[in-house]
Every structure is written in C-alpha cells, then in structure tokens.
CSV table of C-alpha atoms in Angstrom, one decimal:
chain,number,residue,atom,x,y,z
A,1,MET,CA,173.5,112.1,47.5
A,2,LYS,CA,176.4,114.5,48.0
A,3,ALA,CA,178.9,115.8,45.6
A,4,THR,CA,182.4,117.2,46.6
A,5,ILE,CA,184.6,119.0,44.2
A,6,TRP,CA,188.3,117.9,44.2
A,7,GLY,CA,189.2,119.7,41.1
A,8,CYS,CA,187.5,122.2,38.7
A,9,ARG,CA,190.3,123.7,36.6
A,10,GLY,CA,190.2,123.1,32.9
A,11,SER,CA,193.0,122.2,30.5
A,12,LEU,CA,195.9,122.2,32.8
A,13,ALA,CA,196.6,122.2,36.6
A,14,ALA,CA,197.1,125.8,37.7
A,15,PRO,CA,198.5,125.9,41.2
A,16,GLY,CA,199.8,129.1,42.8
A,17,PRO,CA,198.8,132.1,44.8
A,18,GLU,CA,196.5,133.6,42.3
A,19,THR,CA,194.3,130.4,42.2
A,20,VAL,CA,194.2,129.5,45.8
A,21,ARG,CA,190.5,130.1,46.4
A,22,TYR,CA,189.0,128.2,43.5
A,23,GLY,CA,191.8,125.7,43.3
A,24,GLY,CA,194.4,124.6,40.6
A,25,ASN,CA,193.6,120.8,40.3
A,26,THR,CA,191.9,119.6,37.2
A,27,SER,CA,188.5,117.9,37.0
A,28,CYS,CA,187.5,115.5,39.7
A,29,VAL,CA,184.3,115.2,41.6
A,30,GLU,CA,183.3,112.8,44.2
A,31,VAL,CA,179.8,111.7,44.6
A,32,ARG,CA,178.6,109.8,47.7
A,33,LEU,CA,175.2,108.0,47.2
A,34,ASP,CA,172.8,107.4,49.9
A,35,ASP,CA,173.6,103.7,50.1
A,36,GLY,CA,177.4,104.6,50.6
A,37,SER,CA,178.4,103.7,47.0
A,38,VAL,CA,181.3,105.9,45.7
A,39,VAL,CA,181.1,107.3,42.2
A,40,VAL,CA,184.0,109.6,40.9
A,41,LEU,CA,183.5,111.9,37.9
A,42,ASP,CA,186.7,112.4,36.0
A,43,ALA,CA,190.4,111.6,36.8
A,44,GLY,CA,192.0,114.9,36.7
A,45,THR,CA,194.8,116.0,39.1
A,46,GLY,CA,192.2,116.2,41.9
A,47,LEU,CA,191.9,112.5,41.9
A,48,ARG,CA,195.2,112.1,43.8
A,49,ALA,CA,193.9,113.6,47.0
A,50,LEU,CA,190.7,111.9,46.7
A,51,GLY,CA,192.5,108.6,46.4
A,52,ILE,CA,194.3,109.1,49.6
A,53,LYS,CA,191.0,109.7,51.4
A,54,LEU,CA,189.3,106.6,49.8
A,55,ALA,CA,192.3,104.5,50.7
A,56,GLU,CA,192.1,105.6,54.4
A,57,GLU,CA,188.5,104.8,54.4
A,58,ARG,CA,189.2,101.5,52.9
A,59,VAL,CA,186.5,101.9,50.2
A,60,GLY,CA,186.3,98.6,48.4
A,61,THR,CA,184.4,99.4,45.2
A,62,ILE,CA,184.8,102.7,43.3
A,63,HIS,CA,183.1,103.6,40.0
A,64,LEU,CA,185.0,106.2,38.0
A,65,LEU,CA,183.2,107.7,35.3
A,66,LEU,CA,185.3,109.4,32.6
A,67,SER,CA,183.8,112.3,30.4
A,68,HIS,CA,186.6,111.6,27.9
A,69,LEU,CA,190.3,111.0,27.7
A,70,HIS,CA,191.9,114.3,27.4
A,71,LEU,CA,194.8,114.6,29.8
A,72,ASP,CA,193.2,117.1,32.2
A,73,HIS,CA,190.6,114.4,32.9
A,74,LEU,CA,192.9,111.6,33.1
A,75,GLN,CA,196.2,112.6,34.6
A,76,GLY,CA,195.3,111.7,38.1
A,77,LEU,CA,194.5,108.2,37.4
A,78,GLY,CA,198.1,107.1,37.6
A,79,PHE,CA,198.3,108.5,41.1
A,80,PHE,CA,195.0,107.3,42.4
A,81,ARG,CA,196.0,105.2,45.4
A,82,PRO,CA,193.1,102.5,45.2
A,83,LEU,CA,194.6,101.4,41.9
A,84,PHE,CA,197.5,99.9,43.9
A,85,ASP,CA,195.4,98.0,46.3
A,86,ARG,CA,194.7,94.4,45.2
A,87,ASP,CA,191.6,94.3,47.5
A,88,VAL,CA,189.8,97.2,45.7
A,89,ASP,CA,187.4,96.9,42.7
A,90,VAL,CA,187.8,99.9,40.3
A,91,HIS,CA,185.3,100.2,37.6
A,92,ILE,CA,186.2,102.6,34.8
A,93,TRP,CA,183.4,103.9,32.6
A,94,GLY,CA,184.0,106.1,29.6
A,95,PRO,CA,182.7,107.0,26.2
A,96,THR,CA,182.8,104.6,23.3
A,97,SER,CA,185.1,105.4,20.4
A,98,PRO,CA,184.6,104.4,16.8
A,99,MET,CA,188.0,102.4,16.6
A,100,HIS,CA,189.6,101.6,20.1
A,101,GLY,CA,188.4,100.3,23.3
A,102,LEU,CA,188.5,102.2,26.4
A,103,ASP,CA,191.3,100.2,28.0
A,104,GLN,CA,193.3,100.6,24.8
A,105,ARG,CA,193.0,104.4,24.9
A,106,ILE,CA,193.7,104.7,28.5
A,107,ALA,CA,196.7,102.6,28.1
A,108,ALA,CA,198.2,105.1,25.7
A,109,TYR,CA,198.6,107.2,28.9
A,110,LEU,CA,199.4,104.5,31.2
A,111,SER,CA,202.3,103.1,29.5
A,112,PRO,CA,205.9,104.1,28.9
A,113,PRO,CA,207.4,106.5,28.1
A,114,LEU,CA,204.5,108.7,29.4
A,115,PHE,CA,204.0,106.7,32.6
A,116,PRO,CA,206.3,104.0,34.1
A,117,VAL,CA,203.4,101.5,35.0
A,118,THR,CA,201.4,99.7,32.4
A,119,LEU,CA,197.6,98.7,32.9
A,120,SER,CA,198.6,95.0,33.2
A,121,GLN,CA,200.8,95.9,36.3
A,122,ILE,CA,197.9,97.6,38.1
A,123,PRO,CA,197.2,95.5,41.2
A,124,CYS,CA,193.6,96.3,41.8
A,125,ARG,CA,190.7,94.5,40.2
A,126,LEU,CA,190.3,96.8,37.3
A,127,THR,CA,187.2,96.6,34.9
A,128,PHE,CA,186.5,98.8,32.0
A,129,HIS,CA,182.9,99.6,30.7
A,130,ASP,CA,181.7,101.4,27.7
A,131,ALA,CA,179.1,104.0,29.1
A,132,PRO,CA,175.8,103.0,27.8
A,133,GLU,CA,174.6,105.8,25.7
A,134,ASP,CA,171.0,107.0,26.2
A,135,ASP,CA,170.1,103.8,28.2
A,136,ALA,CA,170.2,104.4,31.8
A,137,TRP,CA,172.0,102.0,34.2
A,138,THR,CA,172.2,101.6,37.9
A,139,LEU,CA,175.2,102.2,40.1
A,140,GLY,CA,174.6,101.6,43.8
A,141,SER,CA,171.4,103.5,44.7
A,142,ALA,CA,171.5,105.9,41.8
A,143,THR,CA,170.4,105.9,38.1
A,144,VAL,CA,173.0,107.0,35.7
A,145,ARG,CA,172.7,108.2,32.2
A,146,ALA,CA,175.4,109.1,29.8
A,147,THR,CA,175.1,111.1,26.5
A,148,LYS,CA,177.6,112.2,23.8
A,149,VAL,CA,178.2,115.8,23.7
A,150,ALA,CA,179.9,118.4,21.4
A,151,HIS,CA,183.6,118.4,22.3
A,152,GLN,CA,186.7,117.3,20.7
A,153,GLY,CA,186.9,113.6,20.5
A,154,PRO,CA,184.4,111.2,21.8
A,155,THR,CA,183.1,112.9,25.0
A,156,VAL,CA,180.1,112.1,27.3
A,157,GLY,CA,178.1,114.1,30.0
A,158,TYR,CA,176.6,112.2,32.9
A,159,ARG,CA,173.5,112.5,34.9
A,160,LEU,CA,173.1,110.9,38.3
A,161,GLU,CA,169.5,110.5,39.7
A,162,GLU,CA,168.8,109.3,43.3
A,163,GLY,CA,165.7,109.8,45.4
A,164,GLY,CA,164.3,112.2,43.0
A,165,ARG,CA,167.2,114.5,42.9
A,166,SER,CA,169.6,114.9,40.1
A,167,ILE,CA,173.0,116.1,39.3
A,168,CYS,CA,174.4,116.6,35.8
A,169,TYR,CA,178.0,116.8,34.9
A,170,ILE,CA,179.1,118.1,31.4
A,171,PRO,CA,182.7,119.6,32.1
A,172,ASP,CA,183.7,120.0,28.5
A,173,HIS,CA,181.2,121.2,26.1
A,174,GLU,CA,180.7,123.6,23.1
A,175,PRO,CA,177.0,123.4,22.4
A,176,ALA,CA,176.9,126.8,20.6
A,177,ILE,CA,179.7,126.2,18.0
A,178,GLY,CA,178.4,128.1,14.8
A,179,VAL,CA,174.8,128.1,16.1
A,180,ASP,CA,172.7,130.4,18.2
A,181,LEU,CA,171.4,128.2,21.1
A,182,ALA,CA,168.4,130.5,21.7
A,183,THR,CA,167.1,129.8,18.2
A,184,LEU,CA,167.6,126.0,18.0
A,185,GLY,CA,165.0,123.6,18.8
A,186,LYS,CA,165.9,121.9,22.1
A,187,GLU,CA,166.2,118.5,20.4
A,188,TRP,CA,169.1,120.0,18.4
A,189,ILE,CA,171.1,121.3,21.5
A,190,SER,CA,174.0,119.1,22.4
A,191,GLY,CA,173.3,117.8,26.0
A,192,HIS,CA,170.0,119.3,26.5
A,193,HIS,CA,168.2,116.0,27.0
A,194,LEU,CA,170.6,115.1,29.6
A,195,ALA,CA,170.5,118.3,31.6
A,196,ALA,CA,166.9,119.1,31.2
A,197,GLY,CA,165.3,119.9,34.7
A,198,CYS,CA,168.1,118.7,36.8
A,199,ASP,CA,168.7,120.0,40.2
A,200,VAL,CA,172.4,120.7,39.8
A,201,LEU,CA,174.5,121.2,36.6
A,202,LEU,CA,178.3,121.3,36.6
A,203,HIS,CA,179.2,122.8,33.2
A,204,ASP,CA,182.1,123.9,31.2
A,205,ALA,CA,182.5,127.8,31.7
A,206,GLN,CA,186.0,128.2,30.3
A,207,TYR,CA,185.9,131.4,28.4
A,208,THR,CA,184.6,134.9,29.0
A,209,GLU,CA,182.5,136.3,26.1
A,210,GLU,CA,185.5,138.4,25.0
A,211,GLU,CA,187.8,135.3,25.0
A,212,TYR,CA,185.5,133.0,23.1
A,213,PRO,CA,185.9,134.4,19.6
A,214,ASN,CA,189.4,133.4,19.5
A,215,HIS,CA,188.8,129.9,20.8
A,216,VAL,CA,185.8,128.8,18.5
A,217,GLY,CA,186.0,125.0,18.0
A,218,TRP,CA,188.2,124.5,21.0
A,219,GLY,CA,185.4,122.5,22.6
A,220,HIS,CA,184.4,124.8,25.4
A,221,SER,CA,181.6,127.3,26.4
A,222,SER,CA,181.7,131.0,27.0
A,223,ILE,CA,179.8,132.4,29.9
A,224,ASN,CA,177.0,133.4,27.8
A,225,HIS,CA,176.8,130.0,26.2
A,226,VAL,CA,176.7,128.1,29.5
A,227,VAL,CA,174.1,130.5,31.0
A,228,THR,CA,171.9,130.2,28.0
A,229,PHE,CA,172.2,126.3,28.0
A,230,ALA,CA,171.2,126.2,31.6
A,231,ARG,CA,168.2,128.5,31.2
A,232,ILE,CA,166.9,126.6,28.2
A,233,ALA,CA,167.5,123.3,30.1
A,234,ASP,CA,165.6,124.7,33.1
A,235,VAL,CA,168.4,123.8,35.5
A,236,SER,CA,167.8,124.8,39.3
A,237,GLN,CA,171.5,125.3,40.2
A,238,LEU,CA,174.3,126.0,37.7
A,239,VAL,CA,177.7,125.5,38.9
A,240,LEU,CA,180.4,127.0,36.5
A,241,PHE,CA,183.1,124.4,36.2
A,242,HIS,CA,186.3,123.9,34.2
A,243,HIS,CA,188.0,127.2,34.8
A,244,ASP,CA,190.5,128.4,32.3
A,245,PRO,CA,194.0,127.9,33.7
A,246,LEU,CA,194.9,131.6,32.9
A,247,HIS,CA,192.0,132.9,35.1
A,248,THR,CA,193.0,134.2,38.5
A,249,ASP,CA,190.6,134.1,41.5
A,250,SER,CA,189.7,137.7,41.0
A,251,GLN,CA,188.9,137.1,37.4
A,252,LEU,CA,186.8,134.2,38.3
A,253,ASP,CA,184.8,136.5,40.7
A,254,ASP,CA,184.2,138.7,37.6
A,255,VAL,CA,182.9,135.7,35.7
A,256,LEU,CA,180.4,135.1,38.5
A,257,VAL,CA,179.1,138.6,38.4
A,258,ARG,CA,178.7,138.4,34.7
A,259,ALA,CA,176.9,135.1,34.7
A,260,ARG,CA,174.5,136.5,37.4
A,261,GLN,CA,173.9,139.5,35.2
A,262,LEU,CA,173.1,137.2,32.3
A,263,TRP,CA,170.7,135.3,34.3
A,264,PRO,CA,168.9,137.5,36.8
A,265,GLY,CA,167.0,135.3,39.2
A,266,GLY,CA,169.0,132.3,38.3
A,267,SER,CA,171.0,130.4,40.8
A,268,VAL,CA,174.7,130.5,39.7
A,269,ALA,CA,177.7,129.6,41.6
A,270,LEU,CA,181.5,129.0,40.7
A,271,ALA,CA,183.0,125.6,41.5
A,272,TYR,CA,185.9,125.5,43.9
A,273,GLU,CA,188.0,122.8,45.4
A,274,GLY,CA,186.3,121.6,48.5
A,275,MET,CA,182.8,122.7,47.6
A,276,ASP,CA,180.2,120.3,48.9
A,277,ILE,CA,176.8,120.1,47.1
A,278,ALA,CA,174.1,118.2,49.0
A,279,LEU,CA,171.1,117.0,47.1
A,280,GLU,CA,168.7,116.2,49.9
A,281,SER,CA,165.4,114.3,49.4
A,282,ALA,CA,163.5,117.2,51.0
A,283,GLY,CA,164.5,119.1,47.9
A,284,ALA,CA,167.0,121.6,49.4
A,285,VAL,CA,170.3,122.0,47.5
A,286,ALA,CA,172.9,123.1,50.0
A,287,THR,CA,176.3,124.1,49.1
A,288,SER,CA,179.2,124.6,51.6
A,289,PRO,CA,180.7,128.0,52.2
A,290,GLN,CA,183.9,128.7,50.4
B,1,MET,CA,162.3,115.3,30.0
B,2,GLU,CA,160.8,116.9,27.0
B,3,ALA,CA,158.7,114.8,24.6
B,4,THR,CA,160.8,115.6,21.5
B,5,GLN,CA,163.4,113.0,20.8
B,6,PRO,CA,166.9,114.5,21.0
B,7,LYS,CA,169.1,114.2,18.0
B,8,SER,CA,172.3,112.1,18.1
B,9,ILE,CA,175.4,114.0,18.5
B,10,THR,CA,176.5,113.0,15.2
B,11,LEU,CA,173.5,114.8,13.6
B,12,ILE,CA,173.9,117.7,15.9
B,13,VAL,CA,177.5,118.2,14.9
B,14,ALA,CA,176.7,117.6,11.2
B,15,ARG,CA,174.0,120.5,11.4
B,16,GLN,CA,176.5,122.7,13.1
B,17,LEU,CA,178.7,122.0,10.0
B,18,ALA,CA,175.8,122.7,7.6
B,19,GLU,CA,174.8,126.0,9.2
B,20,ASN,CA,178.1,127.2,8.5
B,21,LEU,CA,178.5,126.3,4.9
B,22,ALA,CA,177.9,128.0,1.8
B,23,THR,CA,177.4,124.7,0.1
B,24,PRO,CA,173.9,123.5,0.0
B,25,MET,CA,173.4,120.5,2.4
B,26,PHE,CA,170.4,118.2,3.5
B,27,LEU,CA,170.5,116.0,6.6
B,28,VAL,CA,168.5,112.8,6.8
B,29,ASP,CA,168.2,110.9,10.1
B,30,GLY,CA,168.6,107.2,10.6
B,31,GLU,CA,164.8,106.8,10.4
B,32,GLY,CA,164.5,108.3,7.0
B,33,MET,CA,163.3,111.8,8.0
B,34,LEU,CA,164.6,115.0,6.2
B,35,VAL,CA,165.5,116.7,9.5
B,36,PHE,CA,167.4,119.8,8.2
B,37,TYR,CA,168.8,121.8,5.2
B,38,ASN,CA,170.9,124.8,5.4
B,39,GLU,CA,170.3,128.4,4.1
B,40,ALA,CA,172.5,127.7,1.0
B,41,ALA,CA,170.0,124.9,0.0
B,42,GLU,CA,166.9,127.1,0.4
B,43,SER,CA,167.9,129.1,-2.8
B,44,ILE,CA,167.7,125.8,-4.8
B,45,VAL,CA,164.9,124.2,-2.9
B,46,GLY,CA,162.8,127.3,-3.0
B,47,GLN,CA,161.7,127.3,0.6
B,48,PRO,CA,163.3,127.8,4.0
B,49,PHE,CA,163.5,124.7,6.1
B,50,SER,CA,161.7,126.3,8.8
B,51,ALA,CA,158.6,126.7,6.5
B,52,LEU,CA,158.8,123.0,5.7
B,53,GLY,CA,159.7,121.2,8.9
B,54,GLU,CA,160.8,117.7,9.2
B,55,ILE,CA,159.3,115.2,6.6
B,56,SER,CA,159.9,111.8,5.4
B,57,VAL,CA,162.5,111.3,2.7
B,58,ALA,CA,159.8,109.5,0.7
B,59,ASP,CA,157.6,112.5,0.7
B,60,TRP,CA,160.5,114.9,0.2
B,61,GLY,CA,161.6,112.9,-2.9
B,62,ALA,CA,158.0,113.1,-4.2
B,63,MET,CA,158.1,116.7,-3.9
B,64,LEU,CA,161.3,117.3,-5.8
B,65,GLU,CA,160.2,115.0,-8.6
B,66,PRO,CA,163.9,114.0,-9.3
B,67,CYS,CA,164.7,113.3,-13.0
B,68,ALA,CA,167.9,112.2,-14.8
B,69,SER,CA,169.7,114.9,-16.8
B,70,ASP,CA,167.6,114.0,-19.9
B,71,GLY,CA,164.3,114.5,-17.9
B,72,THR,CA,163.6,110.8,-17.4
B,73,HIS,CA,161.9,110.1,-14.0
B,74,ILE,CA,164.2,108.1,-11.7
B,75,SER,CA,163.4,106.0,-8.7
B,76,ARG,CA,164.3,107.5,-5.2
B,77,ALA,CA,166.2,104.5,-4.7
B,78,ILE,CA,169.0,105.6,-7.2
B,79,VAL,CA,169.1,109.2,-6.1
B,80,PRO,CA,172.3,109.6,-4.0
B,81,THR,CA,170.4,110.3,-0.9
B,82,GLY,CA,168.3,107.1,-1.4
B,83,VAL,CA,171.5,105.1,-2.2
B,84,ALA,CA,173.4,106.3,0.9
B,85,PHE,CA,170.3,105.7,3.1
B,86,LEU,CA,169.2,102.3,1.6
B,87,GLU,CA,172.6,100.7,0.8
B,88,ARG,CA,174.8,102.5,3.3
B,89,ARG,CA,177.4,103.6,0.8
B,90,PRO,CA,178.3,106.9,-0.8
B,91,ALA,CA,176.9,108.0,-4.2
B,92,HIS,CA,177.2,110.8,-6.7
B,93,MET,CA,174.8,111.8,-9.6
B,94,ARG,CA,173.9,114.6,-11.8
B,95,LEU,CA,170.0,115.1,-11.8
B,96,GLN,CA,167.1,117.6,-12.2
B,97,VAL,CA,164.9,118.5,-9.3
B,98,LYS,CA,161.6,120.5,-9.3
B,99,ALA,CA,161.9,123.1,-6.5
B,100,PHE,CA,159.1,124.7,-4.6
B,101,ASP,CA,159.0,127.6,-6.7
B,102,GLY,CA,158.2,125.3,-9.8
B,103,VAL,CA,161.5,125.8,-11.4
B,104,HIS,CA,163.4,122.7,-12.5
B,105,ARG,CA,167.0,123.0,-11.6
B,106,HIS,CA,170.0,120.9,-12.7
B,107,ILE,CA,172.1,119.9,-9.8
B,108,GLU,CA,175.0,117.6,-9.1
B,109,MET,CA,174.6,115.8,-5.7
B,110,THR,CA,177.0,113.7,-3.4
B,111,ALA,CA,175.6,111.7,-0.5
B,112,TYR,CA,177.3,109.7,2.2
B,113,PRO,CA,176.1,107.7,5.2
B,114,LEU,CA,177.0,108.8,8.7
B,115,PHE,CA,178.0,106.2,11.2
B,116,GLY,CA,178.5,107.4,14.7
B,117,ARG,CA,180.0,103.9,15.6
B,118,ALA,CA,180.6,101.2,13.1
B,119,ASP,CA,177.4,99.7,13.9
B,120,GLU,CA,175.3,102.9,14.4
B,121,PHE,CA,173.7,104.5,11.4
B,122,ALA,CA,172.9,107.9,12.2
B,123,GLY,CA,171.7,109.3,8.9
B,124,VAL,CA,172.8,110.8,5.6
B,125,VAL,CA,174.5,113.9,4.5
B,126,SER,CA,173.7,115.1,1.1
B,127,ILE,CA,175.5,118.1,-0.5
B,128,PHE,CA,174.8,119.4,-4.0
B,129,TRP,CA,175.4,122.3,-6.4
B,130,GLU,CA,173.4,123.8,-9.1
B,131,THR,CA,174.9,123.1,-12.6
B,132,ALA,CA,174.4,124.1,-16.0
B,133,ALA,CA,171.7,122.2,-18.0
C-alpha cells in the first residue's frame, strides 16, 4: 500500500510563498492498495488536484473516508472531478451522528446558498455509508477500522491494514484535553486502540506547546501531546499532520526539531504535499524526499 | 493490540469532564462497572479511585450501604445510579452512604444515562453533593 499526501494543512487553506514547501491545501490523503483499489482520506482542498488525476486514470471506484465534516475536511468534495462522471462509483464513508445521516450532513454544504449544486444533481453513482465503529470491514485488499476520537463533533480516525502493514489516520484529535496522557491507562486514551503498534501514524500536530494553552478545547493537539500519544501507542513512524494555517515553512521546521527533541530515537517527519509513504511487505517504510 | 478493552469515546470525554470538575462524579460503563470517580468524589468516598480500581456497581453499592435520609436501607435499584442504569432515565435522590472511612454521609445525587447514539447505551454519570443531615 502507498499513501500520497495531497493536503496536510489544518483549519483553512493557506497558499502563499511562506507555505510552499509543506503546502497550503487542507487534509487529503490518497491510499493505493496492492490490488489497485483507491481509498481517499478526507476531502479537503487537496482533493481537487487528486480528482483530476483519478479522472485522467479513469478510476471507476473510489472510497472516500471522511474523518469528520468540518469544512477543511470537506471543502474539496464539490470540486472532485469523479463526482461529475456518471460512470464512476463513489462511496463516501463517515462518522455516525446522533441525529442526522451522513448524506443529510454533507448536503448542508453541497446545497445553495453555500454551493450551487445539490447532492441529487451529482451525476456519479454516489453511496453513503456510516463507518462501522470498532468492527473492521474490507475495502479492496485492505482491512479498515474506524473509531470515534476526541474532537469537536462526531469524528473518527481510520486504520488501514494490508499485508501485515498498517497506516493510521487521526488528523483532528485532542486526546489530552484536561488530562495527562502519561498517567492515563491506555484504555482511557482516545484513539490509542486504533493507533497501537501501527507502522505509520498521520496525526494532528496543530499547535506548539506555547500556543496550546490558548486553544484548549479547540479539538487539536500540541507537539508534546502528539509525540506522547505516538510513544504510548508504540508507533513506528509518526507523521505530523494538520499544520496550523498560521505556521510558515520555517516555523514548521522548528516544530519538527522540537518533536525530535521530545522523542529521541523516535522516527518523526512532517507531512508535506506530494509526500509518498510506501508500506512494503518486506517491512521497510519509505518516504519520498521533499 | 493490547488486551484491555478501550473505553468508548463517550466515556473518555465524560472522564475528561470529571477530571476537571470540583463536583464529585462517578462514571459507570454500559456493562455496569464503576470505571472512574474524580478527586472531588474521593473526599466523600474516603478513598482514591486508584486504590479501589474498577468494580461492579453491585459490589460498589454494597460497600456504600445506601440508606434513605431516615436511615432505612434502600435497594440499589432505586438509588439514582441504579435507576439510570436499569431504567435508562435520569433520577435524583437524597440519601446516606457509608464511606470507606466508616463515616455515614448525607448526599444528594443526580444520575443520568449516557447514549453515544440513540441505540448505544454507554453508561451512567452520577454527580452528588454532601448535604446537611
């Protein structure tokens, strides 16, 4: 399986000369399974360019796994070219909500006045699925699990496993709100069971330790939190994701330095647009150069 | 994966709330286990949760020996936590409990069920206050 990052910015797209190296598009990750199946994690603004590529390749079936429905994870959906091809099957998976179905919640965005096209006008074969919680299901050659995690509103993280390799995606997550992760039992840590022992973890790393106290309860992690979470979960490769839109490339460089200070001997990288992560059956995890 | 069953996000968030409350609070999971109480509750219970660990609500109820305000023993089924667990509805009551330090304390308790989804019973929150006799 191979993952490619098309967007790793949090909250709001942030294009410009100060974000060129890590990119300004919001959350979107393409995962190609060994059997050729296409899984997409989140529909942030990075989805637009991915959609062009998938349309050119004439991919017939796409599974889009939404972590939650905040706009930075959904805004690219209306600009996803395969949606407008009547020969394509698009399956959208997302978290359950106590009151409204996934299609109803997405329709709140894909309808006037926020968007000119309604869901009923989308030409592709569109199917909505509640992501089963805690029960694994199969997509192509991968096994997928979803678990609710601590964020604002119904939010899930995903874990994909194939050929003994695993990638876990928890882009928006505040596991340490009001508690000390280091003193909690693992069963009480949001998302721990999902991420435990995975080869690669893409995880929210929105705030520096200095910024976090002013953002408690906003649903995101500090660098210290994500590193602590990854260490407790015994993750092989941590990829810092969901960069704050105010953070420039040079500030993100500092974030990486700090994360590596916090986890000497750990394997930590910063997500950037165009990053490839190959999970090979031989065991090696390769990332493309920036 | 570790052997310990992960708690539901509903319970995890409820515990996060409890840890930041000065109001005493118990948490019971959907299987009827007392899975947490906060520091504020320790002063009334007479023992930190870390020393007790998870126990069934039945055992927990037996330890606390709940009584009505007049000292009459009452069934666990009518204590607010029991009502919220067994009948899946909120309940409120004044009662007495015997804490681990042997002291009988008058408390006022409110309990309510937690539903993660309409059909998913996650457990019970019980909050309480010590009151005058």
